[in-house]
PDB file of C-alpha atoms and ligand atoms in Angstrom:
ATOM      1  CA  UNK Z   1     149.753 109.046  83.713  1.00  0.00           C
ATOM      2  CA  UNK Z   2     145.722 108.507  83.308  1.00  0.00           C
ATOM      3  CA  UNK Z   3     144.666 104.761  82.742  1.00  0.00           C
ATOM      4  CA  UNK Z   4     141.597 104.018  82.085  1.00  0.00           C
ATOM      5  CA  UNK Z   5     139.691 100.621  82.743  1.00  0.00           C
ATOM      6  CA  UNK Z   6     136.811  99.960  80.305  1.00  0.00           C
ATOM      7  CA  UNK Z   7     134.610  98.888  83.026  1.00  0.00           C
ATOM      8  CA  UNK Z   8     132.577 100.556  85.881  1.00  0.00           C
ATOM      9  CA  UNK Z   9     133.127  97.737  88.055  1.00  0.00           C
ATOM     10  CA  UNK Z  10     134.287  98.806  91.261  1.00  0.00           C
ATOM     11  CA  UNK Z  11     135.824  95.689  92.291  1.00  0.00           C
ATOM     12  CA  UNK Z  12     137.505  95.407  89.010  1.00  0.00           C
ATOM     13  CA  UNK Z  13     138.754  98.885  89.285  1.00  0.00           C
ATOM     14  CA  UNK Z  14     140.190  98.194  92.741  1.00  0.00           C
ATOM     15  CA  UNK Z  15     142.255  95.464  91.802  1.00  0.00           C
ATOM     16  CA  UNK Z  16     143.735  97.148  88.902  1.00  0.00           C
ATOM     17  CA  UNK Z  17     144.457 100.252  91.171  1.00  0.00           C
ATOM     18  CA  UNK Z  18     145.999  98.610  93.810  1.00  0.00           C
ATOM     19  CA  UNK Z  19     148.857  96.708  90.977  1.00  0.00           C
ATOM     20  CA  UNK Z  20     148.941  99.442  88.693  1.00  0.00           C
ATOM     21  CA  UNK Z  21     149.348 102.088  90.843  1.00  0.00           C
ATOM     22  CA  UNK Z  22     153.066 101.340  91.933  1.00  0.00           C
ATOM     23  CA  UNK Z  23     153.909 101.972  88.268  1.00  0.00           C
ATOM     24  CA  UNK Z  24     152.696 105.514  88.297  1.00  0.00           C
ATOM     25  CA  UNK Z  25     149.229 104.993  86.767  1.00  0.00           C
ATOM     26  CA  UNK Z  26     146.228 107.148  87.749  1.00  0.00           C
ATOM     27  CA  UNK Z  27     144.021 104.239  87.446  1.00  0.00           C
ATOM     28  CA  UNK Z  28     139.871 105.335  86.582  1.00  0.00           C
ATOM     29  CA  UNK Z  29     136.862 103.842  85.718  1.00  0.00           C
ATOM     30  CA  UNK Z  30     135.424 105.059  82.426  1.00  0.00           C
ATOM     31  CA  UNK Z  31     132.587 106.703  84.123  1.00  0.00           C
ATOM     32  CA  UNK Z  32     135.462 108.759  86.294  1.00  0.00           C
ATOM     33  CA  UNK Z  33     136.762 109.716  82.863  1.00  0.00           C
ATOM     34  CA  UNK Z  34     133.661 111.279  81.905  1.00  0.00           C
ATOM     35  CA  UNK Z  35     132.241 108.640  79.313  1.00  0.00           C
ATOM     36  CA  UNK Z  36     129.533 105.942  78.963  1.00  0.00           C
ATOM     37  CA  UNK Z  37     130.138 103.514  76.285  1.00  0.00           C
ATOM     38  CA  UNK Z  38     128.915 100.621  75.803  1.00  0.00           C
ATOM     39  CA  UNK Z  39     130.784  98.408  73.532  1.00  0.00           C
ATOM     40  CA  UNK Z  40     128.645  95.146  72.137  1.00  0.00           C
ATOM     41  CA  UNK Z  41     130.713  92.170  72.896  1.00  0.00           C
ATOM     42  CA  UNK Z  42     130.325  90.700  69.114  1.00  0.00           C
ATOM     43  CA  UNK Z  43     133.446  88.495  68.535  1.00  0.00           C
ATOM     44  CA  UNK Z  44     134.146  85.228  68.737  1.00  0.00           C
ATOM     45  CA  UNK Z  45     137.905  85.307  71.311  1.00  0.00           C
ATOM     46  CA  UNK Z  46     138.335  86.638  74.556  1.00  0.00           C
ATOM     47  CA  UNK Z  47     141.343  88.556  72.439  1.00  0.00           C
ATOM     48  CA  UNK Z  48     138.745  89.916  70.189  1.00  0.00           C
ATOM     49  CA  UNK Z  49     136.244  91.367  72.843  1.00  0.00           C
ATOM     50  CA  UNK Z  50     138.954  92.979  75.088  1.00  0.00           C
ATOM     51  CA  UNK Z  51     140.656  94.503  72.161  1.00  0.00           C
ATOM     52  CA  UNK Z  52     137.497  96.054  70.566  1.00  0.00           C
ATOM     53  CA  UNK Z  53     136.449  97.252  74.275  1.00  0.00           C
ATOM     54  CA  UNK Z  54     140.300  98.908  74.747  1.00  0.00           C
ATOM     55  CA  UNK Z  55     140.227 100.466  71.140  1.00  0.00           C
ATOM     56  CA  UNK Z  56     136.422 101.845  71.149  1.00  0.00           C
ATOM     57  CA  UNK Z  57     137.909 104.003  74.574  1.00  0.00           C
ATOM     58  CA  UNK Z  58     140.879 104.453  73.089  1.00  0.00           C
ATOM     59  CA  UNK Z  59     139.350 106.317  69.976  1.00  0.00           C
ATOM     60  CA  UNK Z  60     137.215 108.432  71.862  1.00  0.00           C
ATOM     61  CA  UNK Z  61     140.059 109.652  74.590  1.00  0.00           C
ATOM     62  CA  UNK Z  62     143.424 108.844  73.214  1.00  0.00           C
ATOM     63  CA  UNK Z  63     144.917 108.364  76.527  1.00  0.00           C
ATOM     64  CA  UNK Z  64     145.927 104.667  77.975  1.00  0.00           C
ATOM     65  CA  UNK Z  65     143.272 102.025  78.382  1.00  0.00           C
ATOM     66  CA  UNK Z  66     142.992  98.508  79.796  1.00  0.00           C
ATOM     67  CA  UNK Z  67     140.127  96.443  79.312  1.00  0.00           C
ATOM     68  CA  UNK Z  68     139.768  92.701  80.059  1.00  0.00           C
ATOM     69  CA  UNK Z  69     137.581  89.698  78.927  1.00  0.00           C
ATOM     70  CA  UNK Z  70     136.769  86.501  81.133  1.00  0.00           C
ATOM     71  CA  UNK Z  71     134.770  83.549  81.033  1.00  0.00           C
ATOM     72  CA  UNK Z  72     134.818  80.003  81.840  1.00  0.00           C
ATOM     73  CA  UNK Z  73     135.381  77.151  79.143  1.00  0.00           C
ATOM     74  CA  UNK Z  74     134.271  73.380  79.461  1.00  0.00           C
ATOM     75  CA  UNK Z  75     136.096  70.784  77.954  1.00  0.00           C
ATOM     76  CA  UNK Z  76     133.300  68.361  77.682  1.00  0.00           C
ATOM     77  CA  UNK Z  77     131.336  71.369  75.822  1.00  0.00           C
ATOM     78  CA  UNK Z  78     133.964  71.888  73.105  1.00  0.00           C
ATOM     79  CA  UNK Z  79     134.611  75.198  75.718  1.00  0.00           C
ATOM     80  CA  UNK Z  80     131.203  76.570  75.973  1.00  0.00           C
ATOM     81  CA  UNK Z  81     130.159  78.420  77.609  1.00  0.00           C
ATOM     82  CA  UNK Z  82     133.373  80.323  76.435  1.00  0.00           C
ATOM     83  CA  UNK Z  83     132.820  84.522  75.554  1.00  0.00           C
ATOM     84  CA  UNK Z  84     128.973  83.824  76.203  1.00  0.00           C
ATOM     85  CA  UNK Z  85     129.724  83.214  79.629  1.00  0.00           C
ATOM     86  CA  UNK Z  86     127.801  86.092  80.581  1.00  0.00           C
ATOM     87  CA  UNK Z  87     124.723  85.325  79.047  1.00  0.00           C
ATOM     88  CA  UNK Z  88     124.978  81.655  78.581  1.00  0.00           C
ATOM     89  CA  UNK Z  89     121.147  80.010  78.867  1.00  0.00           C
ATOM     90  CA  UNK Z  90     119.572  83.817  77.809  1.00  0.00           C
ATOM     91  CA  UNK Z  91     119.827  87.110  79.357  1.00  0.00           C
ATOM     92  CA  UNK Z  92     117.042  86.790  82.137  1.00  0.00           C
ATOM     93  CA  UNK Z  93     119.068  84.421  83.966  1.00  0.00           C
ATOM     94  CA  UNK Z  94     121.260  85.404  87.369  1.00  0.00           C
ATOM     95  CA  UNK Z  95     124.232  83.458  88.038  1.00  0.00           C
ATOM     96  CA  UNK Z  96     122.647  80.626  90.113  1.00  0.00           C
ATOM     97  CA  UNK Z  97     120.602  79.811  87.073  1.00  0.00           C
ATOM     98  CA  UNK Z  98     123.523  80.079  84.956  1.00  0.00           C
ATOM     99  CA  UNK Z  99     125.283  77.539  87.212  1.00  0.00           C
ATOM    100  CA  UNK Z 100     122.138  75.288  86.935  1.00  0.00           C
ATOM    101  CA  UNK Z 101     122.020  75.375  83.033  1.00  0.00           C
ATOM    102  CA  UNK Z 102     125.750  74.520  82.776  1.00  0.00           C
ATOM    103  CA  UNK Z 103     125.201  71.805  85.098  1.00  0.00           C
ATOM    104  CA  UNK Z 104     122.155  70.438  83.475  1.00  0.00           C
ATOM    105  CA  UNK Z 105     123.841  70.717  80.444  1.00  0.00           C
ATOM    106  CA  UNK Z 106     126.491  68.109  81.805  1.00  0.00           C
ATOM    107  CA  UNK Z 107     124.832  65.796  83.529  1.00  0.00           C
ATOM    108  CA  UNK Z 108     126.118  63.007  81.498  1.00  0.00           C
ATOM    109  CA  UNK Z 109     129.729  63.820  82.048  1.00  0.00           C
ATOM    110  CA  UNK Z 110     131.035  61.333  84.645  1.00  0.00           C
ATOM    111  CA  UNK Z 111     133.949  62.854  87.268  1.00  0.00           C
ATOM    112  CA  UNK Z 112     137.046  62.602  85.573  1.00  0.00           C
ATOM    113  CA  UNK Z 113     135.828  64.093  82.698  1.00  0.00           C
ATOM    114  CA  UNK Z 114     134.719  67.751  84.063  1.00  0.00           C
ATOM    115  CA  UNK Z 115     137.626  69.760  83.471  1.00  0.00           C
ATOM    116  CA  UNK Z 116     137.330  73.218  82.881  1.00  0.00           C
ATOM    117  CA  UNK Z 117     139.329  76.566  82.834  1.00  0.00           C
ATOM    118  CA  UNK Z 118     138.453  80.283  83.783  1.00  0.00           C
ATOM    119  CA  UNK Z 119     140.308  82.179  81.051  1.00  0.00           C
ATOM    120  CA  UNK Z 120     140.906  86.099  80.986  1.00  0.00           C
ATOM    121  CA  UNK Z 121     142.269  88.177  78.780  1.00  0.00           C
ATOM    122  CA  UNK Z 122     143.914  91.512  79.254  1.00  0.00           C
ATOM    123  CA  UNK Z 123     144.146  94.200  76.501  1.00  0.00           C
ATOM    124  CA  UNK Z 124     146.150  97.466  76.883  1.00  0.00           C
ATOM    125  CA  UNK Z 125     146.767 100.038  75.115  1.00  0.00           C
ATOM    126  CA  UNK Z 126     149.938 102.507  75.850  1.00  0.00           C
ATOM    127  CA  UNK Z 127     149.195 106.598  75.222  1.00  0.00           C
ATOM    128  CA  UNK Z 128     151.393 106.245  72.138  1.00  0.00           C
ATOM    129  CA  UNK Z 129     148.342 103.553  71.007  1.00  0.00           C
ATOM    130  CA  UNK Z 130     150.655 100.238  71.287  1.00  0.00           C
ATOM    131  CA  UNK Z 131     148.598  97.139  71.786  1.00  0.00           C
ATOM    132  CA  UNK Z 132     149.723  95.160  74.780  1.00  0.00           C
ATOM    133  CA  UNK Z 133     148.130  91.298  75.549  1.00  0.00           C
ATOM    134  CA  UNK Z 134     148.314  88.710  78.519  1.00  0.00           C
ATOM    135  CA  UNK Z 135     146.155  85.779  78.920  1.00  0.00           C
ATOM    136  CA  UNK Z 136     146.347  84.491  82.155  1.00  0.00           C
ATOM    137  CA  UNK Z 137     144.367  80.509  82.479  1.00  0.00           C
ATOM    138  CA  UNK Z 138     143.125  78.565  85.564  1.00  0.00           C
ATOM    139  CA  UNK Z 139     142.354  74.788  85.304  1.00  0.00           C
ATOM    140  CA  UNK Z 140     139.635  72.840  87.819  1.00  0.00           C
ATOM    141  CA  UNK Z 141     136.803  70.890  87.179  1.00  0.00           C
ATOM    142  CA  UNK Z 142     132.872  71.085  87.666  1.00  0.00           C
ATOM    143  CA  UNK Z 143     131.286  69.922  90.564  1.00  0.00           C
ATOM    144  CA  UNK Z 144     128.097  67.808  90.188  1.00  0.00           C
ATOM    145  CA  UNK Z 145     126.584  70.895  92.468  1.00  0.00           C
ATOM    146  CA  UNK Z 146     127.074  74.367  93.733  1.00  0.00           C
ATOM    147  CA  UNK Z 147     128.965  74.400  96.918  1.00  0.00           C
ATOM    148  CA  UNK Z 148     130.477  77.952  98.849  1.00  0.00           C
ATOM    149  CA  UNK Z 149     128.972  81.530  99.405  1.00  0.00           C
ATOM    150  CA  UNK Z 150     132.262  83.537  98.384  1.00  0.00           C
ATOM    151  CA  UNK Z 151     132.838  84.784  94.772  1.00  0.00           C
ATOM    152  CA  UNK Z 152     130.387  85.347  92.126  1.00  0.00           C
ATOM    153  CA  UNK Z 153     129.757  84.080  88.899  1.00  0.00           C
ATOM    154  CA  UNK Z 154     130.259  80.500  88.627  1.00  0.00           C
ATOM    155  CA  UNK Z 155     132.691  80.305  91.234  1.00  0.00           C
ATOM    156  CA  UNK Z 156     130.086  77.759  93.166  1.00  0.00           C
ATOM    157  CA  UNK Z 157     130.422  74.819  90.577  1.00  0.00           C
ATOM    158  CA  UNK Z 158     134.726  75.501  89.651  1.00  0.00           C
ATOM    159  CA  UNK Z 159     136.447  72.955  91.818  1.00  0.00           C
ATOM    160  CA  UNK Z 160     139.931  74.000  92.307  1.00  0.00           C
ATOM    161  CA  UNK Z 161     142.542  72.354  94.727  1.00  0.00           C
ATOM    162  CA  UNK Z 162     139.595  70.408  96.796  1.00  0.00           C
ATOM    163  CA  UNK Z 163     137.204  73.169  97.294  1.00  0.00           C
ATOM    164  CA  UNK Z 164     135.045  75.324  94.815  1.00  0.00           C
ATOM    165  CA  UNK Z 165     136.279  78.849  94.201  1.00  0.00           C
ATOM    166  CA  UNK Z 166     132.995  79.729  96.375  1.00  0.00           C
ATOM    167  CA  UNK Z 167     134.411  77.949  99.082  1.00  0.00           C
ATOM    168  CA  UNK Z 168     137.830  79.580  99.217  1.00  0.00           C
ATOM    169  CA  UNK Z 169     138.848  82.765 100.518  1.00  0.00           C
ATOM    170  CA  UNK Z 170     138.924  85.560  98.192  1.00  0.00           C
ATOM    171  CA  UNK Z 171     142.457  85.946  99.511  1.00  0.00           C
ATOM    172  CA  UNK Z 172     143.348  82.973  97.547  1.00  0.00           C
ATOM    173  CA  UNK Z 173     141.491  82.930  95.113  1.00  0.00           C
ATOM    174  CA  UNK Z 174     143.381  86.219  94.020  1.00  0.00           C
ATOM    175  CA  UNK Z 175     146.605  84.390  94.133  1.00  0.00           C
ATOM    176  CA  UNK Z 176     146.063  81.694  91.899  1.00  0.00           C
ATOM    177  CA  UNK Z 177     142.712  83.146  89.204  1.00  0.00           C
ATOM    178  CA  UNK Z 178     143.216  83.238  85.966  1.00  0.00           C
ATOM    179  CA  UNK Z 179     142.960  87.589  86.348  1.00  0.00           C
ATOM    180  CA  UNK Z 180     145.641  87.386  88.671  1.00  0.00           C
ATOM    181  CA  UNK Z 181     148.156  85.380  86.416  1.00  0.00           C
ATOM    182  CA  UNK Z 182     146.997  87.649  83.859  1.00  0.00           C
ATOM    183  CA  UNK Z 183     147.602  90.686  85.675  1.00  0.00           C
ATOM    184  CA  UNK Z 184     150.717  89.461  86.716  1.00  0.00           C
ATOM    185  CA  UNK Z 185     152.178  88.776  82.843  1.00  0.00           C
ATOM    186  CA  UNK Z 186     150.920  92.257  81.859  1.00  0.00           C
ATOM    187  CA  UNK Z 187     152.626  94.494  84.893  1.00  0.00           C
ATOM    188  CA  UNK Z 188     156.000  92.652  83.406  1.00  0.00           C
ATOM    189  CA  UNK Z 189     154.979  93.371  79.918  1.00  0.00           C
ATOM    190  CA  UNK Z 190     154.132  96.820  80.400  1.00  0.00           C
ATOM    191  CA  UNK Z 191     157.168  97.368  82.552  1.00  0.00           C
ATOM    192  CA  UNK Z 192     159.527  96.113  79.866  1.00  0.00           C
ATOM    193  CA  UNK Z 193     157.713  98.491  77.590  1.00  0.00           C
ATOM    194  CA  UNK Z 194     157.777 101.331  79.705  1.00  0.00           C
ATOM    195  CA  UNK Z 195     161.498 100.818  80.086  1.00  0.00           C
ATOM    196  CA  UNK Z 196     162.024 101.182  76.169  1.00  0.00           C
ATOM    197  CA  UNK Z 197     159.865 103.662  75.411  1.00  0.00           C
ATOM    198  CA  UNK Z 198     161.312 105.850  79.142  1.00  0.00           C
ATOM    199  CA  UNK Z 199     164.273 104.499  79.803  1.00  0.00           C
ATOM    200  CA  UNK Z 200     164.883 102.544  83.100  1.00  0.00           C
ATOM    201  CA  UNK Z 201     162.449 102.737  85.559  1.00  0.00           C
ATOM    202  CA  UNK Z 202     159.603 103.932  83.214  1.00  0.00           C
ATOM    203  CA  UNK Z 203     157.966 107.490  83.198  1.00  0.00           C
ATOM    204  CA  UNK Z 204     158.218 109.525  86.141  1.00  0.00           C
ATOM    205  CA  UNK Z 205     155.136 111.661  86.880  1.00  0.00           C
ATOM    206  CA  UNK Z 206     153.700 112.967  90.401  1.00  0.00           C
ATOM    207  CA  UNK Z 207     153.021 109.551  91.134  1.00  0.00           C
ATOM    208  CA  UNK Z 208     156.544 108.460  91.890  1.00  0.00           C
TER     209      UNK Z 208
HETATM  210  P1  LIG X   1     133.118  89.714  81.612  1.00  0.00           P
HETATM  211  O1  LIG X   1     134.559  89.369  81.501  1.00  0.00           O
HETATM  212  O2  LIG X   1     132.865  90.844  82.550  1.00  0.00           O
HETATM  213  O3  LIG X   1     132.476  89.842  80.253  1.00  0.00           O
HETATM  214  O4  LIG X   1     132.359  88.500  82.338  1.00  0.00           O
HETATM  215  C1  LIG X   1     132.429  87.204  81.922  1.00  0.00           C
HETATM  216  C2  LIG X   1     131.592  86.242  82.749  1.00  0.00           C
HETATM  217  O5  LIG X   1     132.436  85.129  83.043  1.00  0.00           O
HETATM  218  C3  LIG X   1     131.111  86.758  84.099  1.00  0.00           C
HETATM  219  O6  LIG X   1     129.828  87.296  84.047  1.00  0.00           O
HETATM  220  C4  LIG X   1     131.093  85.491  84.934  1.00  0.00           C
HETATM  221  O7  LIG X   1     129.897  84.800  84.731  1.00  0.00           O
HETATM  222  C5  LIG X   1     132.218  84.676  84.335  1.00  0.00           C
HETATM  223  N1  LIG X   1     133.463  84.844  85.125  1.00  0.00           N
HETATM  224  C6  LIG X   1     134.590  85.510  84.758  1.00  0.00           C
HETATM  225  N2  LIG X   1     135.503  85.460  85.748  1.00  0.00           N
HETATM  226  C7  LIG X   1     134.936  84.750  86.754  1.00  0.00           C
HETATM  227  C8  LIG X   1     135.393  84.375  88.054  1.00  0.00           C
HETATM  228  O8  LIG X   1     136.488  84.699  88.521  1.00  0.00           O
HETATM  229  N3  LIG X   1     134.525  83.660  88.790  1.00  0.00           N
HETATM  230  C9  LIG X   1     133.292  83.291  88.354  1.00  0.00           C
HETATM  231  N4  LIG X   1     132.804  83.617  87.156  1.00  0.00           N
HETATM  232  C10 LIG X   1     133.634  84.353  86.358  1.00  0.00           C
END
């Protein structure tokens, strides 16, 4: 069965591939299903955005999508930079001076009081156009600087079990992110669904 991922990103894509797969999915990027859409992310939730990028795909092909929403919330910053994560500080910005704005923006926050928490949300949507949700949260804190060469995004500054995201392998980072634990709580979701709407063991297709 065709799944697509409302993203072009090929890392993205891989991931999803490599966990969906086993289920039977054909797992594509949007641009290997023939479209280009670009879908303004204009609400206010991590639920909102993935769910408006799943159902603008949706609409168009009518076969199953998954799309996904991430960002990184501060405590301290009543969870800015939240679904602006992307943009936070203006558009011209790469990640490093992302980074530097947050921690700018913090420099009054003694330790202690830096938590923080990558969040990402996961929106499917089944061929028979069922909505499907998992959130999947990671908790750390802000370092006072960037430290690590790994990741992207703000994984420099996101302290996490000693080291900064940046600073762990990307093997482990994949165990414990917030997409992983997401990930993980939709494959059992979806399985459970595929079992009621299939029977056990889900669809069968060339796949498996
Ligand atoms: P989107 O989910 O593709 O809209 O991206 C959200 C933004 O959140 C990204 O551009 C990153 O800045 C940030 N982000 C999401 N997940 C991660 C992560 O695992 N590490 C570092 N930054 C992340």
């Amino acid at each position: 069965m065709e799944l697509v991922i409302a993203s072009n990103n090929e890392g993205k894509i891989e991931e999803f591939r490599r966990l969906l797969s086993p289920l039977g999915y054909e797992v594509m990027s949007q641009s290997e299903a023939g479209i280009e859409l670009f879908v303004d992310e204009t609400a206010f939730t991590f639920e909102e955005n993935a769910e408006l990028k799943a159902r603008a795909i949706f609409d168009r092909l009518g076969c199953c999508v998954l799309a996904d929403d991430s960002g990184i919330c501060v405590d301290s910053l009543d969870g800015d930079p939240g679904v602006y994560s992307a943009r936070y500080g203006g558009p011209f910005l790469d990640d490093n001076g992302r980074n530097q704005i947050l921690l700018r923006n913090m420099r009054d926050i003694p330790e202690g009081e830096r938590g923080a928490e990558f969040v990402c949300v996961l929106h499917f949507i089944s061929e028979f156009g069922d909505d499907i949700e998992a959130k999947g949260v990671c908790r750390g804190e802000i370092t006072f600087e960037p430290r690590g060469v790994n990741g992207f995004g703000y994984d420099p500054i996101f302290l996490y079990e000693g080291k900064t995201f940046a600073e762990h392998t990307a093997e482990f980072k994949n165990k414990v992110s917030h997409r992983a634990k997401a990930l993980e709580i939709l494959l059992e979701k979806i399985k459970k669904y595929n079992e009621i709407a299939y029977g056990e063991g889900g669809f069968k297709n060339d796949h498996n």
